[in-house]
CSV table of C-alpha atoms in Angstrom, one decimal:
chain,number,residue,atom,x,y,z
A,104,MET,CA,-8.5,-26.5,-21.7
A,105,ARG,CA,-6.5,-23.7,-20.1
A,106,THR,CA,-5.7,-23.3,-16.4
A,107,LEU,CA,-6.6,-19.7,-15.4
A,108,LEU,CA,-6.0,-17.6,-12.4
A,109,VAL,CA,-7.6,-14.3,-11.4
A,110,GLY,CA,-5.6,-11.6,-9.5
A,111,VAL,CA,-7.6,-8.7,-8.0
A,112,ASP,CA,-6.1,-5.5,-6.7
A,113,SER,CA,-8.6,-3.4,-4.8
A,114,GLY,CA,-7.1,0.0,-4.4
A,115,THR,CA,-8.0,3.5,-3.2
A,116,GLN,CA,-8.9,4.8,-6.6
A,117,SER,CA,-9.9,1.7,-8.6
A,118,THR,CA,-10.1,-2.1,-8.6
A,119,ARG,CA,-8.2,-4.1,-11.2
A,120,ALA,CA,-8.6,-7.7,-12.2
A,121,LEU,CA,-6.1,-9.8,-14.3
A,122,VAL,CA,-6.7,-13.2,-15.9
A,123,VAL,CA,-3.4,-15.1,-16.0
A,124,ASP,CA,-2.6,-18.3,-17.8
A,125,ALA,CA,-0.9,-20.6,-15.3
A,126,LYS,CA,1.2,-22.3,-18.0
A,127,SER,CA,2.4,-19.5,-20.2
A,128,ALA,CA,2.5,-16.9,-17.4
A,129,LYS,CA,0.9,-14.4,-19.7
A,130,VAL,CA,-1.7,-11.9,-18.7
A,131,LEU,CA,-4.6,-12.7,-21.0
A,132,ALA,CA,-7.0,-9.9,-20.0
A,133,ALA,CA,-7.4,-7.0,-17.6
A,134,ALA,CA,-10.3,-4.8,-16.5
A,135,SER,CA,-10.6,-1.9,-14.1
A,136,GLN,CA,-13.4,-0.1,-12.3
A,137,ALA,CA,-12.8,3.3,-10.9
A,138,TYR,CA,-14.4,5.0,-7.9
A,139,ASP,CA,-13.8,7.9,-5.5
A,140,LEU,CA,-13.5,8.7,-1.8
A,141,ILE,CA,-16.6,9.8,0.1
A,142,PRO,CA,-16.6,13.6,-0.5
A,143,ASN,CA,-16.9,16.5,1.9
A,144,LEU,CA,-15.4,14.8,5.0
A,145,PRO,CA,-13.4,16.8,7.6
A,146,PRO,CA,-9.7,17.5,7.0
A,147,GLY,CA,-7.7,14.3,7.4
A,148,ALA,CA,-10.7,12.0,7.1
A,149,LYS,CA,-10.6,9.5,4.2
A,150,GLU,CA,-13.4,6.9,3.9
A,151,GLN,CA,-15.0,4.5,1.4
A,152,HIS,CA,-17.8,2.1,1.7
A,153,PRO,CA,-16.7,-1.6,1.4
A,154,HIS,CA,-19.7,-2.2,-0.9
A,155,THR,CA,-17.9,0.0,-3.4
A,156,TRP,CA,-15.0,-2.4,-3.5
A,157,ARG,CA,-17.2,-5.4,-3.6
A,158,ASP,CA,-19.3,-4.2,-6.5
A,159,ALA,CA,-16.2,-3.0,-8.4
A,160,THR,CA,-14.5,-6.3,-7.9
A,161,ALA,CA,-17.5,-8.2,-9.2
A,162,ARG,CA,-17.6,-6.0,-12.3
A,163,ALA,CA,-13.9,-6.2,-12.9
A,164,ILE,CA,-13.7,-10.0,-12.6
A,165,ARG,CA,-16.7,-10.5,-14.9
A,166,GLN,CA,-15.3,-8.1,-17.5
A,167,SER,CA,-11.8,-9.6,-17.4
A,168,LEU,CA,-13.1,-13.1,-17.8
A,169,LYS,CA,-15.2,-12.1,-20.7
A,170,LEU,CA,-12.2,-10.4,-22.4
A,171,ALA,CA,-10.2,-13.6,-21.9
A,172,GLY,CA,-12.9,-15.7,-23.3
A,173,ALA,CA,-12.7,-17.8,-20.2
A,174,ARG,CA,-15.0,-20.7,-19.4
A,175,ALA,CA,-16.0,-21.3,-15.8
A,176,ALA,CA,-14.2,-24.7,-15.7
A,177,GLU,CA,-10.9,-23.1,-16.7
A,178,VAL,CA,-10.7,-20.8,-13.6
A,179,LYS,CA,-8.9,-22.6,-10.8
A,180,ALA,CA,-8.0,-19.9,-8.2
A,181,ILE,CA,-8.5,-16.2,-7.2
A,182,GLY,CA,-6.2,-14.1,-5.2
A,183,VAL,CA,-7.0,-10.7,-3.7
A,184,SER,CA,-4.8,-7.7,-3.0
A,185,GLY,CA,-6.2,-4.9,-1.0
A,186,GLN,CA,-5.3,-1.5,0.3
A,187,GLN,CA,-3.8,-2.0,3.7
A,188,HIS,CA,-4.9,-0.8,7.2
A,189,GLY,CA,-8.6,0.1,6.4
A,190,PHE,CA,-11.0,-0.6,9.2
A,191,VAL,CA,-14.1,-2.6,8.0
A,192,PRO,CA,-16.5,-3.0,11.0
A,193,LEU,CA,-19.0,-5.8,10.7
A,194,ASP,CA,-22.0,-6.6,12.9
A,195,LYS,CA,-23.1,-10.0,14.1
A,196,ASN,CA,-24.9,-10.6,10.8
A,197,GLY,CA,-21.8,-9.8,8.7
A,198,ASP,CA,-23.2,-6.5,7.5
A,199,VAL,CA,-21.0,-3.4,7.3
A,200,ILE,CA,-21.7,-1.0,10.1
A,201,ARG,CA,-20.3,2.2,8.6
A,202,PRO,CA,-17.8,3.3,5.8
A,203,ALA,CA,-14.2,2.2,6.2
A,204,LYS,CA,-11.6,4.6,7.5
A,205,LEU,CA,-8.7,4.1,5.1
A,206,TRP,CA,-4.9,3.9,5.2
A,207,CYS,CA,-4.6,7.6,4.3
A,208,ASP,CA,-7.0,8.8,7.1
A,209,THR,CA,-4.9,10.9,9.5
A,210,SER,CA,-7.8,11.9,11.8
A,211,THR,CA,-7.0,9.4,14.5
A,212,ALA,CA,-3.7,11.0,15.7
A,213,ALA,CA,-5.1,11.6,19.2
A,214,GLU,CA,-6.1,7.9,19.5
A,215,CYS,CA,-2.6,6.9,18.4
A,216,GLU,CA,-1.2,9.0,21.2
A,217,GLU,CA,-3.6,7.5,23.7
A,218,ILE,CA,-2.8,3.9,22.8
A,219,THR,CA,0.9,4.6,22.8
A,220,ALA,CA,0.8,6.2,26.2
A,221,ARG,CA,-1.1,3.1,27.6
A,222,LEU,CA,1.7,0.9,26.2
A,223,GLY,CA,4.4,3.0,28.0
A,224,GLY,CA,5.4,5.1,25.0
A,225,LEU,CA,7.1,4.3,21.7
A,226,LYS,CA,9.5,1.8,23.3
A,227,GLY,CA,6.5,-0.1,24.8
A,228,ALA,CA,4.7,-0.2,21.4
A,229,ILE,CA,7.9,-1.5,19.7
A,230,ARG,CA,8.2,-4.1,22.5
A,231,ASP,CA,4.6,-5.3,22.2
A,232,THR,CA,4.2,-5.3,18.4
A,233,GLY,CA,7.4,-4.4,16.6
A,234,ASN,CA,5.8,-1.2,15.2
A,235,ALA,CA,4.8,2.3,16.3
A,236,VAL,CA,1.1,3.0,16.5
A,237,LEU,CA,0.6,5.4,13.6
A,238,PRO,CA,-2.6,7.1,12.3
A,239,GLY,CA,-2.5,5.1,9.1
A,240,PHE,CA,-2.7,1.7,10.9
A,241,THR,CA,-6.0,0.1,12.0
A,242,ALA,CA,-5.6,0.1,15.8
A,243,SER,CA,-6.4,3.8,16.3
A,244,LYS,CA,-9.4,3.6,14.0
A,245,VAL,CA,-11.0,1.0,16.3
A,246,LEU,CA,-10.5,3.2,19.3
A,247,TRP,CA,-11.8,6.2,17.3
A,248,LEU,CA,-15.0,4.2,16.6
A,249,LYS,CA,-15.3,3.3,20.3
A,250,LYS,CA,-14.9,6.9,21.4
A,251,GLY,CA,-16.6,8.8,18.6
A,252,GLU,CA,-19.5,6.5,17.6
A,253,PRO,CA,-20.3,4.4,20.6
A,254,LYS,CA,-23.6,3.2,19.1
A,255,ASN,CA,-21.8,1.8,16.1
A,256,TYR,CA,-19.1,0.3,18.3
A,257,ALA,CA,-21.7,-1.5,20.4
A,258,ARG,CA,-22.7,-3.3,17.2
A,259,LEU,CA,-19.2,-4.3,16.3
A,260,ALA,CA,-18.7,-8.1,16.1
A,261,THR,CA,-15.8,-8.4,13.6
A,262,VAL,CA,-12.8,-6.3,12.6
A,263,LEU,CA,-11.7,-6.9,9.0
A,264,LEU,CA,-9.3,-5.3,6.6
A,265,PRO,CA,-10.3,-4.4,3.0
A,266,HIS,CA,-8.9,-7.5,1.4
A,267,ASP,CA,-10.4,-9.6,4.2
A,268,TYR,CA,-13.8,-8.2,3.5
A,269,LEU,CA,-13.5,-9.2,-0.2
A,270,ASN,CA,-12.4,-12.7,0.8
A,271,PHE,CA,-15.4,-12.8,3.1
A,272,TRP,CA,-17.7,-11.8,0.2
A,273,LEU,CA,-16.0,-14.5,-2.0
A,274,THR,CA,-15.9,-17.3,0.5
A,275,GLY,CA,-18.2,-16.5,3.4
A,276,ARG,CA,-15.3,-17.0,5.8
A,277,LYS,CA,-13.8,-14.3,8.1
A,278,VAL,CA,-10.1,-14.8,8.3
A,279,MET,CA,-6.9,-12.6,8.3
A,280,GLU,CA,-3.5,-13.6,7.1
A,281,TYR,CA,-0.2,-12.6,8.7
A,282,GLY,CA,1.0,-10.0,6.2
A,283,ASP,CA,-2.1,-7.7,6.2
A,284,ALA,CA,-2.7,-8.4,9.9
A,285,SER,CA,0.8,-7.0,10.7
A,286,GLY,CA,-0.3,-3.6,9.4
A,287,THR,CA,-3.0,-3.2,12.0
A,288,ALA,CA,-0.6,-2.4,14.9
A,289,LEU,CA,-2.5,-5.1,16.8
A,290,LEU,CA,-0.2,-8.0,15.9
A,291,ASN,CA,3.2,-8.9,17.5
A,292,VAL,CA,5.2,-9.4,14.3
A,293,ARG,CA,7.8,-11.5,16.1
A,294,THR,CA,5.4,-14.1,17.2
A,295,ARG,CA,2.6,-13.6,14.6
A,296,GLN,CA,0.0,-13.4,17.4
A,297,TRP,CA,-2.3,-10.7,18.5
A,298,SER,CA,-0.7,-8.4,21.1
A,299,GLY,CA,-2.7,-8.6,24.3
A,300,ALA,CA,-1.3,-5.4,25.5
A,301,VAL,CA,-2.5,-3.4,22.5
A,302,LEU,CA,-5.9,-5.1,22.5
A,303,ASN,CA,-6.4,-4.2,26.2
A,304,ALA,CA,-5.3,-0.7,25.6
A,305,ILE,CA,-8.3,-0.3,23.2
A,306,ASP,CA,-10.9,-2.7,24.7
A,307,SER,CA,-10.5,-5.8,26.9
A,308,ASP,CA,-13.2,-7.5,24.7
A,309,LEU,CA,-11.5,-6.7,21.4
A,310,ALA,CA,-9.8,-10.1,21.0
A,311,ALA,CA,-13.2,-11.7,20.5
A,312,LYS,CA,-13.9,-9.4,17.6
A,313,LEU,CA,-10.7,-10.4,15.6
A,314,PRO,CA,-10.9,-13.1,13.0
A,315,PRO,CA,-8.7,-16.3,13.0
A,316,LEU,CA,-5.2,-15.8,11.7
A,317,ILE,CA,-4.0,-18.0,8.8
A,318,SER,CA,-0.6,-18.4,7.1
A,319,SER,CA,0.1,-17.1,3.6
A,320,ASP,CA,0.0,-20.5,1.9
A,321,GLN,CA,-3.4,-21.4,3.3
A,322,PRO,CA,-6.6,-20.8,1.3
A,323,ALA,CA,-9.2,-18.4,2.6
A,324,GLY,CA,-11.7,-20.9,1.2
A,325,HIS,CA,-13.7,-21.6,-1.9
A,326,LEU,CA,-16.2,-19.5,-3.7
A,327,GLN,CA,-19.5,-19.5,-1.8
A,328,PRO,CA,-22.6,-20.3,-3.9
A,329,SER,CA,-24.0,-16.8,-4.1
A,330,THR,CA,-20.7,-15.2,-5.2
A,331,ALA,CA,-20.0,-18.0,-7.6
A,332,ARG,CA,-23.3,-17.3,-9.3
A,333,ALA,CA,-22.7,-13.6,-9.4
A,334,LEU,CA,-19.3,-14.2,-11.1
A,335,GLY,CA,-20.4,-17.0,-13.4
A,336,LEU,CA,-17.9,-19.4,-11.8
A,337,GLY,CA,-18.0,-22.7,-9.9
A,338,THR,CA,-17.9,-23.3,-6.2
A,339,ASP,CA,-14.7,-25.3,-6.7
A,340,VAL,CA,-12.6,-22.1,-7.3
A,341,LEU,CA,-10.0,-21.7,-4.6
A,342,VAL,CA,-9.5,-18.3,-3.0
A,343,SER,CA,-6.0,-17.9,-1.6
A,344,ALA,CA,-5.1,-16.0,1.6
A,345,GLY,CA,-4.4,-12.9,-0.3
A,346,GLY,CA,-2.8,-9.9,1.4
A,347,GLY,CA,-2.2,-6.2,1.5
A,348,ASP,CA,-1.2,-4.4,-1.7
A,349,ASN,CA,2.4,-4.1,-0.6
A,350,MET,CA,2.7,-7.8,0.2
A,351,MET,CA,1.1,-8.7,-3.1
A,352,GLY,CA,3.3,-6.2,-4.9
A,353,ALA,CA,6.4,-7.9,-3.4
A,354,ILE,CA,5.3,-11.3,-4.9
A,355,GLY,CA,4.4,-9.6,-8.2
A,356,THR,CA,7.9,-8.1,-8.5
A,357,GLY,CA,9.7,-11.2,-7.5
A,358,ASN,CA,10.6,-9.8,-4.1
A,359,THR,CA,10.5,-13.2,-2.4
A,360,ARG,CA,14.1,-13.6,-1.2
A,361,PRO,CA,16.5,-11.3,0.6
A,362,GLY,CA,18.4,-8.8,-1.6
A,363,VAL,CA,15.5,-7.5,-3.7
A,364,ILE,CA,13.9,-4.1,-3.1
A,365,THR,CA,10.7,-2.9,-4.6
A,366,ALA,CA,9.5,0.7,-4.9
A,367,SER,CA,5.8,1.1,-5.6
A,368,MET,CA,5.1,4.6,-7.0
A,369,GLY,CA,1.3,4.9,-6.8
A,370,THR,CA,-1.1,7.2,-4.9
A,371,SER,CA,1.1,6.5,-2.0
A,372,GLY,CA,4.7,5.3,-2.2
A,373,THR,CA,6.2,2.2,-0.6
A,374,ILE,CA,9.7,0.7,-0.5
A,375,TYR,CA,10.1,-2.8,0.9
A,376,ALA,CA,12.4,-5.7,1.0
A,377,CYS,CA,12.1,-9.5,1.8
A,378,SER,CA,13.7,-10.7,5.1
A,379,GLU,CA,14.0,-14.1,6.7
A,380,LYS,CA,13.6,-12.4,10.1
A,381,PRO,CA,11.8,-9.4,11.6
A,382,VAL,CA,13.5,-6.1,11.0
A,383,ILE,CA,12.5,-3.9,13.9
A,384,ASP,CA,13.1,-0.1,13.8
A,385,PRO,CA,13.6,1.2,17.4
A,386,LEU,CA,12.5,4.6,16.1
A,387,GLY,CA,9.3,3.2,14.6
A,388,GLU,CA,9.8,4.8,11.2
A,389,ILE,CA,10.2,1.6,9.2
A,390,ALA,CA,7.2,-0.7,9.5
A,391,ALA,CA,8.2,-4.2,10.7
A,392,PHE,CA,5.6,-6.0,8.7
A,393,CYS,CA,5.2,-9.7,7.9
A,394,ASP,CA,4.9,-10.5,4.2
A,395,SER,CA,2.4,-12.8,2.4
A,396,THR,CA,4.9,-15.6,1.9
A,397,ASN,CA,5.5,-16.4,5.6
A,398,ARG,CA,8.6,-14.2,5.8
A,399,TRP,CA,8.9,-10.5,6.8
A,400,LEU,CA,8.6,-7.3,4.8
A,401,PRO,CA,10.4,-4.2,6.3
A,402,LEU,CA,8.6,-1.3,4.7
A,403,LEU,CA,8.5,2.4,4.5
A,404,CYS,CA,5.4,4.2,3.3
A,405,THR,CA,4.9,7.8,2.2
A,406,MET,CA,1.3,8.9,1.7
A,407,ASN,CA,1.8,11.3,-1.1
A,408,VAL,CA,3.3,10.3,-4.5
A,409,THR,CA,1.2,10.3,-7.7
A,410,VAL,CA,-1.4,12.2,-5.7
A,411,ALA,CA,0.9,15.2,-5.8
A,412,THR,CA,2.1,14.9,-9.4
A,413,GLU,CA,-1.5,14.3,-10.6
A,414,MET,CA,-2.7,17.4,-8.7
A,415,VAL,CA,-0.1,19.5,-10.6
A,416,ARG,CA,-0.7,17.8,-13.9
A,417,HIS,CA,-4.5,18.4,-13.7
A,418,ASP,CA,-4.1,22.0,-12.5
A,419,PHE,CA,-1.9,22.8,-15.5
A,420,GLY,CA,-4.2,21.0,-17.9
A,421,MET,CA,-1.6,18.5,-19.2
A,422,ASP,CA,-1.9,14.9,-20.3
A,423,VAL,CA,0.6,12.4,-19.0
A,424,LYS,CA,2.9,12.7,-22.1
A,425,THR,CA,2.9,16.5,-21.9
A,426,PHE,CA,3.6,16.4,-18.2
A,427,ASP,CA,6.6,14.2,-18.5
A,428,ALA,CA,8.0,16.4,-21.3
A,429,THR,CA,7.4,19.5,-19.1
A,430,VAL,CA,9.3,17.8,-16.3
A,431,ALA,CA,12.2,17.0,-18.6
A,432,ARG,CA,12.5,20.7,-19.7
A,433,ALA,CA,13.5,21.8,-16.2
A,434,ARG,CA,17.0,21.1,-14.8
A,435,PRO,CA,17.6,18.5,-12.0
A,436,GLY,CA,16.9,20.3,-8.8
A,437,ALA,CA,14.3,22.6,-10.5
A,438,ASP,CA,16.6,25.6,-9.8
A,439,GLY,CA,15.9,25.3,-6.1
A,440,LEU,CA,12.1,24.9,-6.1
A,441,LEU,CA,11.5,22.1,-3.6
A,442,LEU,CA,8.3,20.4,-2.5
A,443,VAL,CA,7.7,19.1,1.0
A,444,PRO,CA,5.0,16.7,-0.1
A,445,TYR,CA,2.8,16.2,3.0
A,446,LEU,CA,-0.4,17.2,1.2
A,447,GLU,CA,-2.8,16.0,3.9
A,448,GLY,CA,-0.4,14.5,6.4
A,449,GLU,CA,2.5,12.0,6.1
A,450,ARG,CA,3.5,8.7,7.6
A,451,THR,CA,7.2,8.5,7.0
A,452,PRO,CA,8.2,10.7,8.6
A,453,ASN,CA,5.2,10.7,11.0
A,454,VAL,CA,3.7,14.1,10.3
A,455,PRO,CA,-0.1,13.6,10.5
A,456,ASP,CA,-0.8,17.4,10.6
A,457,GLY,CA,1.4,18.1,7.6
A,458,THR,CA,0.5,19.9,4.3
A,459,GLY,CA,2.3,20.5,1.1
A,460,VAL,CA,4.9,23.3,0.9
A,461,TYR,CA,6.6,24.6,-2.2
A,462,PHE,CA,9.8,26.2,-1.0
A,463,GLY,CA,12.0,28.4,-3.2
A,464,VAL,CA,9.2,30.1,-5.2
A,465,THR,CA,10.7,33.0,-7.2
A,466,PRO,CA,9.9,34.7,-10.4
A,467,LYS,CA,12.4,32.4,-12.1
A,468,THR,CA,10.8,29.2,-10.7
A,469,PHE,CA,7.2,30.2,-11.0
A,470,THR,CA,6.7,28.2,-14.2
A,471,ALA,CA,4.9,25.0,-15.1
A,472,GLU,CA,8.3,23.3,-15.8
A,473,HIS,CA,9.6,24.0,-12.3
A,474,PHE,CA,6.4,23.1,-10.5
A,475,ALA,CA,6.1,19.8,-12.5
A,476,ARG,CA,9.7,18.8,-11.8
A,477,ALA,CA,9.7,19.9,-8.2
A,478,SER,CA,6.6,17.8,-7.6
A,479,MET,CA,8.2,14.7,-9.1
A,480,GLU,CA,11.5,15.3,-7.3
A,481,GLY,CA,9.9,16.2,-4.0
A,482,VAL,CA,7.8,13.0,-3.6
A,483,THR,CA,10.8,10.9,-4.6
A,484,LEU,CA,13.0,12.6,-2.0
A,485,GLY,CA,10.2,11.9,0.5
A,486,MET,CA,10.5,8.2,-0.3
A,487,ASN,CA,14.3,8.4,-0.1
A,488,TYR,CA,14.0,9.6,3.5
A,489,GLY,CA,12.7,6.2,4.4
A,490,LEU,CA,15.1,4.3,2.1
A,491,ARG,CA,18.0,5.8,4.0
A,492,ARG,CA,16.5,4.6,7.2
A,493,LEU,CA,16.2,1.1,5.8
A,494,ALA,CA,19.9,1.3,5.0
A,495,GLU,CA,20.7,2.2,8.6
A,496,LEU,CA,18.9,-1.0,9.6
A,497,GLY,CA,21.0,-3.1,7.3
A,498,VAL,CA,18.8,-3.2,4.1
A,499,ASN,CA,20.9,-1.8,1.3
A,500,PRO,CA,19.6,-1.6,-2.3
A,501,LYS,CA,21.8,-2.4,-5.3
A,502,GLN,CA,18.8,-2.7,-7.6
A,503,ILE,CA,15.3,-1.3,-7.1
A,504,ARG,CA,12.3,-2.8,-8.9
A,505,ALA,CA,9.9,0.0,-9.7
A,506,THR,CA,6.2,-0.6,-10.1
A,507,GLY,CA,3.0,1.5,-10.0
A,508,GLY,CA,2.0,4.5,-12.1
A,509,GLY,CA,5.2,6.5,-11.5
A,510,ALA,CA,7.4,3.6,-12.9
A,511,LYS,CA,5.8,4.0,-16.3
A,512,SER,CA,7.5,7.4,-16.8
A,513,LYS,CA,11.0,7.4,-18.3
A,514,VAL,CA,11.9,10.8,-16.8
A,515,TRP,CA,10.7,9.7,-13.4
A,516,ARG,CA,12.7,6.4,-13.5
A,517,GLN,CA,15.8,8.5,-14.1
A,518,ILE,CA,14.9,10.8,-11.2
A,519,MET,CA,14.4,7.7,-9.0
A,520,ALA,CA,17.8,6.3,-10.0
A,521,ASP,CA,19.5,9.6,-9.3
A,522,VAL,CA,17.7,10.2,-5.9
A,523,PHE,CA,18.1,6.6,-4.7
A,524,ASN,CA,21.6,6.4,-6.3
A,525,ALA,CA,20.8,2.8,-7.5
A,526,GLU,CA,19.9,1.0,-10.6
A,527,VAL,CA,16.1,1.1,-11.3
A,528,VAL,CA,14.4,-1.6,-13.3
A,529,THR,CA,10.8,-2.4,-14.2
A,530,LEU,CA,8.9,-5.6,-14.8
A,531,LYS,CA,7.4,-7.0,-18.0
A,532,VAL,CA,4.1,-7.3,-16.1
A,533,SER,CA,3.7,-3.9,-14.5
A,534,GLU,CA,0.6,-4.7,-12.5
A,535,GLY,CA,2.6,-5.7,-9.4
A,536,ALA,CA,-0.2,-6.2,-6.8
A,537,ALA,CA,-2.8,-7.8,-9.1
A,538,TYR,CA,-0.1,-10.0,-10.6
A,539,GLY,CA,1.2,-10.9,-7.2
A,540,ALA,CA,-2.3,-11.8,-6.1
A,541,ALA,CA,-2.6,-14.2,-9.1
A,542,LEU,CA,0.8,-15.7,-8.4
A,543,GLN,CA,-0.1,-16.3,-4.7
A,544,ALA,CA,-3.3,-17.9,-5.9
A,545,LEU,CA,-1.2,-20.2,-8.2
A,546,TRP,CA,1.1,-21.0,-5.3
A,547,CYS,CA,-1.9,-21.9,-3.1
A,548,TRP,CA,-3.4,-24.0,-5.9
A,549,ARG,CA,-0.2,-25.8,-6.7
A,550,ARG,CA,0.4,-26.7,-3.1
A,551,ARG,CA,-2.7,-28.8,-3.2
A,552,GLN,CA,-0.9,-31.0,-5.8
A,553,ASP,CA,2.6,-30.6,-4.4
A,554,GLY,CA,3.1,-29.4,-0.8
A,555,LYS,CA,6.8,-28.7,-1.4
A,556,VAL,CA,6.2,-25.9,-4.0
A,557,SER,CA,7.7,-22.6,-2.7
A,558,ILE,CA,6.7,-19.1,-3.6
A,559,THR,CA,10.2,-18.5,-5.0
A,560,ASP,CA,9.6,-21.4,-7.4
A,561,VAL,CA,6.6,-19.6,-8.7
A,562,THR,CA,8.1,-16.1,-8.9
A,563,ASP,CA,11.4,-17.4,-10.5
A,564,GLU,CA,9.2,-18.9,-13.2
A,565,PHE,CA,6.9,-16.0,-13.8
A,566,VAL,CA,8.4,-12.7,-12.9
A,567,GLN,CA,10.6,-11.2,-15.6
A,568,LEU,CA,12.5,-7.9,-15.7
A,569,ASN,CA,12.0,-5.4,-18.5
A,570,ARG,CA,15.7,-4.5,-19.2
A,571,ALA,CA,14.8,-2.0,-21.9
A,572,GLU,CA,13.6,0.4,-19.2
A,573,THR,CA,16.6,0.3,-16.9
A,574,ALA,CA,17.8,3.6,-15.5
A,575,GLN,CA,21.3,4.0,-14.1
A,576,PRO,CA,22.2,6.8,-11.6
A,577,ASN,CA,24.0,10.0,-12.9
A,578,ALA,CA,26.7,10.9,-10.3
A,579,LYS,CA,26.3,14.6,-10.9
A,580,HIS,CA,22.6,14.6,-10.5
A,581,ALA,CA,22.8,12.3,-7.5
A,582,ALA,CA,25.0,14.9,-5.8
A,583,ILE,CA,22.4,17.6,-6.5
A,584,TYR,CA,19.7,15.4,-4.9
A,585,ARG,CA,21.8,14.7,-1.8
A,586,GLU,CA,21.9,18.4,-1.2
A,587,LEU,CA,18.2,18.8,-1.8
A,588,GLN,CA,17.5,15.9,0.5
A,589,SER,CA,19.2,17.7,3.3
A,590,LEU,CA,17.1,20.8,2.6
A,591,GLN,CA,13.9,18.8,2.6
A,592,ASP,CA,14.7,17.0,5.8
A,593,GLU,CA,15.5,20.3,7.6
A,594,LEU,CA,12.4,22.0,6.2
A,595,SER,CA,10.3,19.1,7.5
A,596,ARG,CA,11.7,19.3,11.0
A,597,SER,CA,11.4,23.0,11.2
A,598,LEU,CA,7.7,23.1,10.1
A,599,ARG,CA,6.4,20.4,12.5
A,600,ALA,CA,5.0,22.9,15.0
A,601,VAL,CA,3.7,25.2,12.3
A,602,PHE,CA,1.8,22.2,10.7
A,603,THR,CA,0.0,21.6,14.0
A,604,ARG,CA,-1.0,25.2,14.4
A,605,HIS,CA,-2.1,25.3,10.8
A,606,ARG,CA,-4.3,22.2,11.3
A,607,ARG,CA,-6.0,23.8,14.3
A,608,PHE,CA,-6.6,27.0,12.2
A,609,VAL,CA,-8.2,24.9,9.4
A,610,LEU,CA,-10.4,23.0,11.8
A,611,ARG,CA,-11.8,26.1,13.5
């Protein structure tokens, strides 16, 4: 009989489930369920109902188990990866009060400013949590609910994150692990405890609404009977602590020891490294997160990556293969057409009122080839803004492990190598977050047999590079992108006030 693990990645656009063989390390089956954001919300507001994730997770798990021909007794553990920062408000009965405001929701900028001011400014926020209070994080969403929907806030009994909600559905337990909790701006990442100063800046009673914190190697629990029946599994199935998608992506790419850097090129873009100690950015641009292996995960996040390239691809009516070929027909630098990719706000740099700007539009550059390439280059340069800040804090890449949709493109991998000026490699299993969730579940399950098993033991055994897809930087192209980077940075700074005026105009 096989020993099987299930890894779930509940994202912004879909939920994916993998069935992994714990002995061969092979992905035996995968299934996905797609969904959308709630439509017709005000500019900057991005919401989904947690029941959407729950129902998609159930369908994806059942379908993947069916494809793997799995018997219930073979499934030993489940791990869940979820989009970070989303605010799931539950009442005293454990029912969802309202749709979740997501990581990409930038409508709470005013609440961020209010919390930050109460902490004594950015320096106070860094002192109390290790992080700036940004619109993407959870803290300002809680204050937004208190101010904007007081009747709903009066019902609030528990604050959960998206993956915590799925763990609650799976196990019946409300807990939060350190990695995902560190993305709330409510946790002091140095001490791994809730920050009293931030909680009091929002509501003196907020501490009672936060779930217990658990470490990454602890289980969230076992399948509760109702969910076990819904999935066709037994109540002996272990559910690991899980974590945010970036934390699980780190595990899935073998980023579990210092020296490895992962770039996740999905709807959003993240670059992160493993550290044995907190990496605190006094400017607040790099997130000083904990990871989901009981270490730390200095991370930069840009909100607009494949969302920008997909927008252009759809508008020009291209499939993925045609889009990549179109990008390749334009020269590096797109003859000066440059995208500032803040489509509906940005997090790194912190420009919540931003929009997308194509700069350098001329009769020569007004072509599909130029817009396609400028889009791919622009979002990669946007990520490189944060990568350079990581380097200033002492985290220097020699090799970058690329994952996510963008990593599947050969032309994009070369652009990454040239922009980042580093070797770019991919993994044999490209489903970083879902695979990482399965590996964390395996770690949790193995520790029940041998408490000395480390997460690096698991990732060293399972995670393998796909050397055939390696891209090396081209020195000539890297020089072009250094110049473009300078232009994008200057454009970003010069447009900040204009972005704010434009947001006021749109909201009139």
